[in-house]
PDB file of C-alpha atoms in Angstrom:
ATOM      1  CA  MET L   1     126.197  90.749 109.829  1.00 94.00           C
ATOM      2  CA  ILE L   2     122.986  92.150 108.320  1.00 93.00           C
ATOM      3  CA  TYR L   3     123.129  95.884 107.620  1.00 94.00           C
ATOM      4  CA  GLY L   4     120.195  98.054 106.615  1.00 92.00           C
ATOM      5  CA  TYR L   5     120.276 101.277 104.676  1.00 91.00           C
ATOM      6  CA  VAL L   6     117.654 103.916 104.001  1.00 88.00           C
ATOM      7  CA  ARG L   7     117.803 107.263 102.255  1.00 84.00           C
ATOM      8  CA  VAL L   8     115.180 109.842 103.160  1.00 79.00           C
ATOM      9  CA  PHE L   9     114.478 112.582 100.626  1.00 70.00           C
ATOM     10  CA  LEU L  10     112.341 114.919 102.713  1.00 63.00           C
ATOM     11  CA  GLN L  11     112.436 116.020 106.321  1.00 58.00           C
ATOM     12  CA  SER L  12     108.750 115.088 106.609  1.00 55.00           C
ATOM     13  CA  GLN L  13     109.244 111.524 105.361  1.00 61.00           C
ATOM     14  CA  SER L  14     108.583 108.989 108.125  1.00 67.00           C
ATOM     15  CA  LEU L  15     111.513 106.873 109.220  1.00 75.00           C
ATOM     16  CA  GLU L  16     109.704 104.754 111.783  1.00 79.00           C
ATOM     17  CA  LYS L  17     108.003 102.497 109.229  1.00 82.00           C
ATOM     18  CA  GLN L  18     111.198 102.072 107.211  1.00 82.00           C
ATOM     19  CA  TYR L  19     113.181 101.217 110.360  1.00 83.00           C
ATOM     20  CA  GLN L  20     110.567  98.651 111.354  1.00 86.00           C
ATOM     21  CA  VAL L  21     110.680  97.029 107.917  1.00 88.00           C
ATOM     22  CA  LEU L  22     114.478  96.821 108.066  1.00 90.00           C
ATOM     23  CA  HIS L  23     114.425  95.440 111.637  1.00 88.00           C
ATOM     24  CA  SER L  24     111.844  92.845 110.525  1.00 89.00           C
ATOM     25  CA  ALA L  25     114.257  91.828 107.767  1.00 90.00           C
ATOM     26  CA  GLY L  26     116.851  91.065 110.460  1.00 91.00           C
ATOM     27  CA  CYS L  27     119.017  94.177 110.279  1.00 91.00           C
ATOM     28  CA  THR L  28     121.196  94.644 113.336  1.00 91.00           C
ATOM     29  CA  GLU L  29     122.617  97.993 112.264  1.00 93.00           C
ATOM     30  CA  ILE L  30     120.868 100.590 110.084  1.00 92.00           C
ATOM     31  CA  PHE L  31     122.504 103.479 108.269  1.00 92.00           C
ATOM     32  CA  LEU L  32     120.591 106.584 107.188  1.00 88.00           C
ATOM     33  CA  ASP L  33     121.218 109.501 104.845  1.00 84.00           C
ATOM     34  CA  ARG L  34     118.939 112.535 104.678  1.00 80.00           C
ATOM     35  CA  THR L  35     119.194 114.157 101.290  1.00 76.00           C
ATOM     36  CA  SER L  36     117.406 116.179  98.663  1.00 65.00           C
ATOM     37  CA  GLU L  37     116.662 115.113  95.103  1.00 60.00           C
ATOM     38  CA  LEU L  38     119.530 117.305  93.931  1.00 57.00           C
ATOM     39  CA  LYS L  39     122.106 116.270  96.514  1.00 61.00           C
ATOM     40  CA  GLN L  40     123.977 113.170  95.370  1.00 67.00           C
ATOM     41  CA  ASP L  41     126.378 112.750  98.300  1.00 77.00           C
ATOM     42  CA  LEU L  42     125.539 109.815 100.592  1.00 84.00           C
ATOM     43  CA  PRO L  43     128.195 109.907 103.349  1.00 88.00           C
ATOM     44  CA  ASN L  44     126.656 107.212 105.557  1.00 90.00           C
ATOM     45  CA  PHE L  45     126.184 104.876 102.600  1.00 90.00           C
ATOM     46  CA  LYS L  46     129.901 105.258 101.833  1.00 91.00           C
ATOM     47  CA  ILE L  47     130.703 104.359 105.449  1.00 93.00           C
ATOM     48  CA  LEU L  48     128.424 101.335 105.196  1.00 93.00           C
ATOM     49  CA  LEU L  49     130.077 100.180 101.957  1.00 92.00           C
ATOM     50  CA  SER L  50     133.484 100.371 103.642  1.00 93.00           C
ATOM     51  CA  ARG L  51     132.235  98.134 106.488  1.00 94.00           C
ATOM     52  CA  LEU L  52     130.661  95.413 104.351  1.00 93.00           C
ATOM     53  CA  LYS L  53     132.742  92.268 104.067  1.00 93.00           C
ATOM     54  CA  SER L  54     132.367  88.739 102.742  1.00 92.00           C
ATOM     55  CA  GLY L  55     129.332  87.002 104.245  1.00 91.00           C
ATOM     56  CA  ASP L  56     127.534  90.229 105.199  1.00 93.00           C
ATOM     57  CA  SER L  57     124.127  91.237 103.871  1.00 92.00           C
ATOM     58  CA  LEU L  58     122.851  94.639 102.777  1.00 92.00           C
ATOM     59  CA  VAL L  59     119.094  95.206 103.084  1.00 92.00           C
ATOM     60  CA  VAL L  60     117.393  98.196 101.439  1.00 90.00           C
ATOM     61  CA  PRO L  61     113.666  98.917 100.951  1.00 87.00           C
ATOM     62  CA  LYS L  62     113.992  99.771  97.232  1.00 82.00           C
ATOM     63  CA  LEU L  63     116.660  99.926  94.554  1.00 76.00           C
ATOM     64  CA  ASP L  64     116.567 103.727  94.496  1.00 75.00           C
ATOM     65  CA  SER L  65     117.555 103.801  98.172  1.00 77.00           C
ATOM     66  CA  PHE L  66     121.196 103.839  97.146  1.00 78.00           C
ATOM     67  CA  ALA L  67     121.300 104.313  93.373  1.00 77.00           C
ATOM     68  CA  ARG L  68     119.951 107.082  91.181  1.00 72.00           C
ATOM     69  CA  SER L  69     120.462 105.275  87.896  1.00 72.00           C
ATOM     70  CA  TYR L  70     120.607 101.797  86.397  1.00 73.00           C
ATOM     71  CA  SER L  71     124.349 102.024  85.740  1.00 76.00           C
ATOM     72  CA  GLU L  72     125.069 103.237  89.273  1.00 80.00           C
ATOM     73  CA  ALA L  73     123.036 100.349  90.730  1.00 80.00           C
ATOM     74  CA  MET L  74     124.842  97.844  88.520  1.00 81.00           C
ATOM     75  CA  THR L  75     128.249  99.151  89.604  1.00 85.00           C
ATOM     76  CA  ILE L  76     127.446  99.148  93.321  1.00 86.00           C
ATOM     77  CA  VAL L  77     125.804  95.727  93.348  1.00 85.00           C
ATOM     78  CA  SER L  78     128.511  94.192  91.139  1.00 85.00           C
ATOM     79  CA  ASN L  79     131.134  95.436  93.601  1.00 88.00           C
ATOM     80  CA  LEU L  80     129.133  93.977  96.486  1.00 89.00           C
ATOM     81  CA  PHE L  81     128.777  90.648  94.686  1.00 87.00           C
ATOM     82  CA  HIS L  82     132.533  90.687  94.031  1.00 88.00           C
ATOM     83  CA  THR L  83     133.153  90.897  97.792  1.00 90.00           C
ATOM     84  CA  GLN L  84     130.572  88.130  98.439  1.00 90.00           C
ATOM     85  CA  VAL L  85     127.983  90.443 100.035  1.00 90.00           C
ATOM     86  CA  THR L  86     124.336  89.402  99.676  1.00 89.00           C
ATOM     87  CA  VAL L  87     121.939  92.161  98.619  1.00 88.00           C
ATOM     88  CA  ASN L  88     118.309  92.078  99.743  1.00 88.00           C
ATOM     89  CA  ILE L  89     116.209  94.701  97.958  1.00 85.00           C
ATOM     90  CA  LEU L  90     112.924  94.240  99.786  1.00 86.00           C
ATOM     91  CA  ASN L  91     110.664  95.020  96.831  1.00 79.00           C
ATOM     92  CA  MET L  92     112.714  92.728  94.541  1.00 77.00           C
ATOM     93  CA  GLY L  93     114.211  89.922  96.586  1.00 76.00           C
ATOM     94  CA  ILE L  94     117.508  88.496  97.798  1.00 80.00           C
ATOM     95  CA  MET L  95     120.377  88.419  95.335  1.00 78.00           C
ATOM     96  CA  ASP L  96     123.855  87.060  95.803  1.00 74.00           C
ATOM     97  CA  SER L  97     127.067  86.627  93.852  1.00 72.00           C
ATOM     98  CA  THR L  98     126.004  83.383  92.213  1.00 77.00           C
ATOM     99  CA  PRO L  99     125.439  83.537  88.452  1.00 79.00           C
ATOM    100  CA  ASP L 100     121.689  83.131  89.046  1.00 80.00           C
ATOM    101  CA  GLY L 101     121.678  85.964  91.610  1.00 76.00           C
ATOM    102  CA  GLU L 102     123.522  88.273  89.249  1.00 76.00           C
ATOM    103  CA  HIS L 103     121.177  87.474  86.353  1.00 79.00           C
ATOM    104  CA  ILE L 104     118.101  88.006  88.516  1.00 78.00           C
ATOM    105  CA  PHE L 105     119.454  91.389  89.605  1.00 77.00           C
ATOM    106  CA  LYS L 106     120.106  92.417  86.000  1.00 78.00           C
ATOM    107  CA  ILE L 107     116.588  91.359  84.999  1.00 79.00           C
ATOM    108  CA  PHE L 108     115.009  93.308  87.856  1.00 75.00           C
ATOM    109  CA  CYS L 109     117.099  96.368  86.989  1.00 74.00           C
ATOM    110  CA  ALA L 110     115.964  96.102  83.378  1.00 77.00           C
ATOM    111  CA  PHE L 111     112.310  95.976  84.484  1.00 75.00           C
ATOM    112  CA  THR L 112     112.844  98.926  86.828  1.00 72.00           C
ATOM    113  CA  ARG L 113     114.488 100.916  84.047  1.00 75.00           C
ATOM    114  CA  ALA L 114     111.735 100.012  81.579  1.00 77.00           C
ATOM    115  CA  GLU L 115     109.058 101.051  84.081  1.00 75.00           C
ATOM    116  CA  ARG L 116     110.810 104.393  84.603  1.00 76.00           C
ATOM    117  CA  ASP L 117     111.042 104.902  80.837  1.00 81.00           C
ATOM    118  CA  PHE L 118     107.321 104.095  80.463  1.00 82.00           C
ATOM    119  CA  VAL L 119     106.433 106.652  83.145  1.00 81.00           C
ATOM    120  CA  ILE L 120     108.551 109.304  81.436  1.00 85.00           C
ATOM    121  CA  THR L 121     106.981 108.522  78.054  1.00 88.00           C
ATOM    122  CA  ARG L 122     103.428 108.616  79.438  1.00 86.00           C
ATOM    123  CA  THR L 123     104.157 111.882  81.239  1.00 86.00           C
ATOM    124  CA  GLN L 124     105.511 113.459  78.059  1.00 87.00           C
ATOM    125  CA  GLU L 125     102.507 112.223  76.053  1.00 86.00           C
ATOM    126  CA  GLY L 126     100.145 113.607  78.687  1.00 85.00           C
ATOM    127  CA  LYS L 127     101.871 116.985  78.633  1.00 85.00           C
ATOM    128  CA  GLU L 128     101.731 117.038  74.840  1.00 86.00           C
ATOM    129  CA  GLN L 129      97.970 116.420  74.951  1.00 85.00           C
ATOM    130  CA  ALA L 130      97.488 119.038  77.671  1.00 83.00           C
ATOM    131  CA  ARG L 131      99.417 121.650  75.655  1.00 85.00           C
ATOM    132  CA  LYS L 132      96.759 121.377  72.947  1.00 86.00           C
ATOM    133  CA  HIS L 133      94.109 122.712  75.330  1.00 84.00           C
ATOM    134  CA  GLU L 134      93.568 126.412  75.646  1.00 81.00           C
ATOM    135  CA  GLY L 135      94.757 127.843  78.926  1.00 76.00           C
ATOM    136  CA  PHE L 136      97.343 125.123  79.562  1.00 79.00           C
ATOM    137  CA  ARG L 137     100.061 126.323  81.864  1.00 77.00           C
ATOM    138  CA  GLU L 138     102.976 124.067  82.709  1.00 80.00           C
ATOM    139  CA  GLY L 139     104.346 124.034  86.229  1.00 79.00           C
ATOM    140  CA  ARG L 140     102.888 124.436  89.647  1.00 80.00           C
ATOM    141  CA  PRO L 141      99.283 125.651  89.772  1.00 81.00           C
ATOM    142  CA  ARG L 142      98.777 129.272  90.682  1.00 82.00           C
ATOM    143  CA  LYS L 143      97.904 129.867  94.305  1.00 87.00           C
ATOM    144  CA  PHE L 144      95.783 132.954  93.611  1.00 88.00           C
ATOM    145  CA  ASN L 145      93.280 133.521  90.816  1.00 88.00           C
ATOM    146  CA  ASP L 146      93.068 136.626  88.613  1.00 88.00           C
ATOM    147  CA  GLN L 147      90.338 138.246  90.727  1.00 91.00           C
ATOM    148  CA  GLN L 148      92.396 137.912  93.899  1.00 91.00           C
ATOM    149  CA  ILE L 149      95.437 139.406  92.193  1.00 90.00           C
ATOM    150  CA  GLU L 150      93.425 142.299  90.731  1.00 91.00           C
ATOM    151  CA  TYR L 151      91.907 143.022  94.162  1.00 92.00           C
ATOM    152  CA  ALA L 152      95.368 143.016  95.759  1.00 90.00           C
ATOM    153  CA  LEU L 153      96.733 145.323  93.058  1.00 91.00           C
ATOM    154  CA  SER L 154      93.823 147.706  93.594  1.00 91.00           C
ATOM    155  CA  LEU L 155      94.682 147.843  97.303  1.00 91.00           C
ATOM    156  CA  LEU L 156      98.196 148.991  96.395  1.00 88.00           C
ATOM    157  CA  THR L 157      96.799 152.368  95.320  1.00 87.00           C
ATOM    158  CA  PHE L 158      96.310 153.373  98.966  1.00 89.00           C
ATOM    159  CA  SER L 159      98.329 150.761 100.940  1.00 89.00           C
ATOM    160  CA  SER L 160     101.933 149.582 101.061  1.00 91.00           C
ATOM    161  CA  PHE L 161     103.125 146.225  99.726  1.00 90.00           C
ATOM    162  CA  GLY L 162     103.536 144.993 103.307  1.00 91.00           C
ATOM    163  CA  GLU L 163     100.006 145.986 104.297  1.00 91.00           C
ATOM    164  CA  VAL L 164      98.465 144.396 101.196  1.00 90.00           C
ATOM    165  CA  ALA L 165     100.493 141.236 101.774  1.00 91.00           C
ATOM    166  CA  GLU L 166      99.196 141.055 105.332  1.00 91.00           C
ATOM    167  CA  ILE L 167      95.582 141.629 104.242  1.00 90.00           C
ATOM    168  CA  THR L 168      95.537 139.239 101.269  1.00 91.00           C
ATOM    169  CA  GLY L 169      98.129 136.617 102.151  1.00 92.00           C
ATOM    170  CA  ILE L 170      99.892 137.281  98.857  1.00 91.00           C
ATOM    171  CA  SER L 171     103.629 137.779  99.371  1.00 91.00           C
ATOM    172  CA  GLU L 172     105.249 141.113  98.650  1.00 91.00           C
ATOM    173  CA  SER L 173     107.444 139.571  95.939  1.00 91.00           C
ATOM    174  CA  THR L 174     104.385 138.111  94.184  1.00 91.00           C
ATOM    175  CA  LEU L 175     102.613 141.454  94.422  1.00 90.00           C
ATOM    176  CA  ALA L 176     105.652 143.230  92.967  1.00 91.00           C
ATOM    177  CA  ARG L 177     105.865 140.720  90.099  1.00 91.00           C
ATOM    178  CA  TYR L 178     102.188 141.168  89.191  1.00 90.00           C
ATOM    179  CA  LYS L 179     102.504 144.944  89.550  1.00 89.00           C
ATOM    180  CA  ARG L 180     105.380 144.901  87.021  1.00 89.00           C
ATOM    181  CA  LYS L 181     103.328 142.691  84.671  1.00 87.00           C
ATOM    182  CA  SER L 182     100.371 145.045  85.020  1.00 83.00           C
ATOM    183  CA  LEU L 183     102.500 148.112  84.233  1.00 82.00           C
ATOM    184  CA  SER L 184     104.100 146.325  81.279  1.00 80.00           C
ATOM    185  CA  LYS L 185     100.672 145.509  79.806  1.00 78.00           C
ATOM    186  CA  MET L 186      99.566 149.125  80.203  1.00 77.00           C
ATOM    187  CA  ARG L 187     102.629 150.345  78.283  1.00 77.00           C
ATOM    188  CA  ASN L 188     102.057 147.963  75.376  1.00 66.00           C
TER     189      ASN L 188
END
């Protein structure tokens, strides 16, 4: 039997395309887990693993569909190879329990790991360069500029936090945070 598996990280991520790709690969039954980046539990993947038997195939769109690390992928796939299950990672290829299949999988995992390491290195180098520039601020960009914040704070002199939030679109908690910052600067 050919089983498919997909893990979706966000509620907004489209499943239709992934289902079509898995159906095109011959999957007769598809398992799905919805999860966040932080949540590691994959209950439907565990059910799928318990169903796989010798001669079956597991099809996944990408290696990270079921594994969050190189070592985790190696363990899972090695166990599948041990039970004579063929693994088809659509962006890598079909691998089986033959010595060649196992070596190909290890090579692809090494390339995947190296690519991830390169991305991390380039990201760190880019951040290091950006930190050298005046005004660099790590994290998510601010939604409101200084003028908008100052205007909202000026409105607080004759309006409530709720009213100012409604007028400006700046949340009450953000207004309170900037109000505290403003008062702290005045004291110093």
